[in-house]
Amino acid sequence: MRNYLVAGNWKMNGDMASNRELVAGIVAGAPDTDRVKLLICPPFPYLAAMAQATADSTVVVGAQSVSEHASGAYTGEVSPQMLLDCGCEYAIVGHSERRSLYLESSAAVASKFKAALEAGLRPILCVGESLEEREAGSTEAVIDEQLNAVLDTVGVAGLETAVIAYEPVWAIGTGMTATPEQAQEVHKHIRGVLAGHDAAIAESTQILYGGSMKGENAAGLLAMPDIDGGLIGGASLKSADFLAIAEAAAQG
Ligand code: PGA
C-alpha cells in the first residue's frame, strides 16, 4: 500500500523569522503515523535553516527547483549537490510556474530530473494542463508529452524513487480545485502510462495532486485510489492549514 506524501511548496514567501515560526508549527503538529510523510519546500536561502529545524522530526525538506548542471558558470543556479549539502531529500522539477514564467521546456525539466536523481535527490515531477488545453480535449496528450520527456531520458527505473505531482494549471492558486473525480481520472491515466513500462513501479509510485488543495477539500481528493498526497501552495503557508491536510491524510 502506498503511503501519503503531503508537500508544502512555499514558493517565494516568508522571511527567516516567519519561516522559523512556520516550520516549528509544522514539526509540533506533524501526525504521528508512518502513513503520512510531511515535506516542506522553502525558498533556497532558508533550506539549511529549515533542515536544521526539522532534523529531530519526521518532517523532511526539499527544494523548489534544481540546476541540471553539477557546477560551473551558471549564474544564479543551484546544483543538486548543493541541495543535498543543505539537507534536502527532494527537489521539485517542472512546476508550471517554472515552465511558464521561466520557459523551462519538457527537455530541460527532464535534464533537471536526471541530474537530481543521479545526485541522490528524489525528484518531484510536476505535470499538468492549462484550461485551454483541457477545453480542447488535450489533457492526456499534454501529460503524456511531459511524462514521456522524463521516461525517455531516465527510463521507467528512474521513477522508482521519484514522485509525480499532477497539477492542473487552472487550479493553481485560483481557488478552483479539480473535483476528486477529475483528478482521479488523470492520476489513473498517469499510473497507466507507467504501467505500460513497469507494473511494479506504476503501483508503488506516489502521485500527488496539486492545485488549491486545502483542509476542506483534502479528504475527498485523498480518498481517491490513485491520489497519494498533495503538493500544496497557498495552504502550506500557515501551519494550521497545512496540518489540516496532513490530518486528512492521516485519517484516510
Ligand atoms: P496552490 O499551489 O495550492 O496555491 O494552488 C499549488 C502549487 O503550485 O504547487
XYZ file of C-alpha atoms and ligand atoms in Angstrom:
261
model
C 0.000 0.000 0.000
C 1.292 3.467 -0.888
C 1.743 5.965 1.922
C 0.764 9.627 1.672
C 3.194 12.452 0.991
C 1.938 15.905 1.938
C 4.294 18.502 0.480
C 4.284 22.256 1.029
C 5.540 24.394 -1.838
C 6.246 27.677 -0.089
C 7.137 29.408 -3.384
C 8.780 32.827 -2.869
C 7.237 33.588 0.513
C 8.259 34.328 4.086
C 11.375 35.596 5.796
C 13.724 33.952 8.275
C 11.557 34.780 11.280
C 8.208 33.784 9.755
C 9.634 30.635 8.190
C 11.125 29.551 11.519
C 7.714 30.023 13.085
C 6.024 28.104 10.278
C 8.396 25.152 10.449
C 8.126 24.998 14.242
C 4.340 24.790 13.969
C 4.550 22.026 11.373
C 7.077 19.998 13.371
C 4.978 20.331 16.532
C 1.765 19.202 14.833
C 3.006 16.551 12.382
C 0.752 13.467 12.619
C 2.389 10.606 14.449
C 1.934 7.913 11.818
C 4.109 6.226 9.204
C 1.200 6.512 6.757
C 1.862 10.231 6.209
C 5.161 11.942 5.457
C 5.386 15.732 5.534
C 7.718 17.633 3.221
C 8.383 21.357 3.106
C 9.940 23.140 0.124
C 11.152 26.583 1.285
C 12.991 29.104 -0.907
C 16.719 28.305 -1.388
C 18.126 30.711 1.249
C 16.153 29.031 4.049
C 16.806 25.394 3.157
C 19.691 24.803 5.542
C 17.957 26.508 8.466
C 14.726 24.615 7.819
C 16.622 21.322 7.531
C 18.186 22.038 10.914
C 14.799 22.889 12.380
C 13.332 19.580 11.179
C 16.367 17.426 12.000
C 14.810 15.766 15.066
C 11.423 15.310 13.442
C 9.823 13.221 10.708
C 9.388 16.311 8.510
C 11.735 16.422 5.518
C 12.956 19.224 3.284
C 13.064 19.722 -0.473
C 13.891 22.431 -2.992
C 11.522 24.104 -5.454
C 13.878 23.731 -8.396
C 17.375 22.482 -9.226
C 20.001 23.025 -11.898
C 20.670 20.351 -14.487
C 24.387 21.129 -14.136
C 26.778 19.901 -11.456
C 28.909 23.062 -11.278
C 30.319 25.853 -13.382
C 29.434 29.211 -14.889
C 25.656 29.152 -14.348
C 24.975 32.376 -12.503
C 22.033 32.151 -10.158
C 21.652 28.376 -10.369
C 21.823 25.808 -7.549
C 23.226 22.325 -8.142
C 21.801 19.045 -6.845
C 24.838 18.530 -4.596
C 24.351 21.975 -3.057
C 20.782 20.983 -2.191
C 21.998 17.755 -0.601
C 24.528 19.787 1.390
C 21.641 21.910 2.669
C 19.769 18.844 3.888
C 17.326 18.338 1.028
C 15.856 14.937 0.261
C 13.576 16.044 -2.593
C 13.610 18.584 -5.446
C 10.571 19.749 -7.382
C 11.139 19.870 -11.143
C 8.894 21.252 -13.850
C 6.492 23.242 -11.690
C 4.106 25.048 -14.042
C 5.422 28.419 -12.841
C 8.928 27.359 -13.917
C 7.582 26.116 -17.249
C 5.519 29.226 -17.991
C 7.443 32.108 -16.337
C 10.998 30.811 -16.887
C 10.323 28.941 -20.126
C 11.570 25.562 -18.927
C 10.866 23.071 -21.700
C 9.994 19.450 -21.080
C 13.502 18.570 -22.273
C 15.066 20.945 -19.719
C 12.811 19.520 -16.996
C 13.919 16.009 -17.931
C 17.589 17.086 -17.649
C 16.930 18.526 -14.194
C 15.123 15.348 -13.179
C 18.097 13.262 -14.335
C 20.660 15.456 -12.590
C 18.690 15.435 -9.339
C 18.232 11.681 -9.454
C 21.873 10.929 -10.227
C 22.992 13.103 -7.317
C 20.733 11.189 -4.917
C 17.783 13.552 -4.612
C 14.211 12.383 -5.067
C 12.683 14.417 -7.907
C 9.051 15.508 -7.773
C 7.965 15.865 -11.394
C 5.078 18.295 -11.910
C 2.796 17.771 -14.874
C -0.489 19.427 -15.783
C -2.592 21.036 -18.456
C -3.834 24.611 -18.892
C -7.533 25.461 -19.090
C -7.305 25.915 -22.874
C -5.662 22.521 -23.213
C -8.348 20.879 -21.054
C -11.124 22.549 -23.009
C -9.514 21.461 -26.269
C -9.588 17.862 -25.014
C -5.799 17.538 -24.960
C -5.230 16.948 -21.237
C -3.840 13.435 -21.700
C -1.673 14.448 -24.670
C -0.110 17.267 -22.608
C 0.535 14.986 -19.636
C 1.994 12.302 -21.894
C 4.409 14.753 -23.509
C 5.616 15.994 -20.097
C 5.882 12.474 -18.684
C 7.458 10.885 -21.748
C 10.217 13.504 -21.853
C 11.342 12.173 -18.472
C 10.712 8.498 -19.258
C 12.729 8.808 -22.471
C 15.600 10.413 -20.540
C 15.871 8.250 -17.410
C 13.757 5.189 -18.258
C 10.976 3.921 -16.030
C 13.537 2.793 -13.416
C 14.267 6.484 -12.891
C 10.774 6.844 -11.440
C 11.448 4.310 -8.678
C 12.445 6.861 -6.043
C 10.649 9.801 -7.635
C 7.233 11.331 -7.125
C 4.817 12.727 -9.698
C 2.566 15.702 -8.978
C -0.479 16.286 -11.158
C -1.147 19.999 -11.024
C -3.768 21.307 -13.432
C -2.561 24.834 -14.201
C -6.114 26.201 -13.987
C -6.364 25.030 -10.370
C -3.072 26.500 -9.103
C -3.587 29.497 -6.858
C -7.054 30.083 -8.296
C -9.252 28.529 -5.620
C -10.633 26.312 -8.410
C -9.829 22.772 -7.287
C -10.207 19.807 -9.614
C -13.003 17.575 -8.379
C -11.812 14.295 -6.869
C -13.194 12.530 -9.965
C -11.419 14.873 -12.409
C -8.133 14.430 -10.560
C -8.556 10.662 -10.198
C -9.121 10.313 -13.930
C -5.760 11.935 -14.706
C -3.925 10.167 -11.871
C -5.214 6.838 -13.178
C -4.041 7.775 -16.656
C -0.559 8.639 -15.344
C -0.345 5.331 -13.482
C -1.475 3.604 -16.670
C 1.348 5.206 -18.654
C 3.845 3.970 -16.056
C 2.237 0.515 -16.044
C 2.880 0.333 -19.774
C 6.580 0.295 -18.837
C 6.683 -1.469 -15.461
C 3.712 -2.658 -13.415
C 5.536 -2.722 -10.070
C 6.886 0.813 -10.428
C 3.448 2.046 -11.528
C 1.934 0.502 -8.415
C 4.489 1.967 -5.982
C 4.950 5.490 -7.412
C 3.310 8.214 -5.364
C 1.183 10.580 -7.461
C 0.283 13.818 -5.662
C -2.490 16.228 -6.543
C -1.772 19.966 -6.519
C -3.983 22.980 -7.164
C -5.915 24.829 -4.476
C -5.852 21.845 -2.125
C -6.901 22.776 1.401
C -8.263 21.290 4.589
C -11.847 21.425 3.350
C -11.293 19.530 0.090
C -8.331 17.299 1.018
C -10.284 14.317 2.360
C -12.319 13.941 -0.837
C -9.228 14.077 -3.052
C -7.133 11.806 -0.844
C -9.912 9.197 -0.754
C -9.363 8.544 -4.474
C -7.454 5.320 -5.178
C -4.675 6.918 -7.243
C -4.159 10.116 -5.214
C -1.284 9.622 -2.785
C -0.937 13.072 -1.268
C -0.768 16.708 -2.173
C 1.569 19.432 -3.377
C 0.229 22.451 -1.598
C 0.979 26.103 -2.256
C -1.229 28.669 -0.533
C -2.440 26.363 2.222
C 1.123 25.383 3.155
C 1.959 28.876 4.412
C 0.060 28.555 7.685
C 0.870 25.567 9.855
C -2.774 25.042 10.872
C -3.897 24.941 7.223
C -1.095 22.588 6.209
C -1.660 20.331 9.215
C -5.379 20.120 8.418
C -4.409 18.474 5.111
C -1.896 16.237 6.876
C -4.641 15.203 9.299
C -6.998 14.395 6.409
C -4.266 12.135 5.018
C -3.718 10.506 8.410
C -7.453 9.713 8.613
C -7.528 8.467 5.011
P -1.823 26.195 -4.679
O -0.428 25.858 -5.368
O -2.065 25.146 -3.621
O -1.655 27.574 -4.094
O -2.873 26.146 -5.737
C -0.035 24.547 -5.660
C 1.309 24.546 -6.356
O 1.561 25.454 -7.161
O 2.145 23.652 -6.130
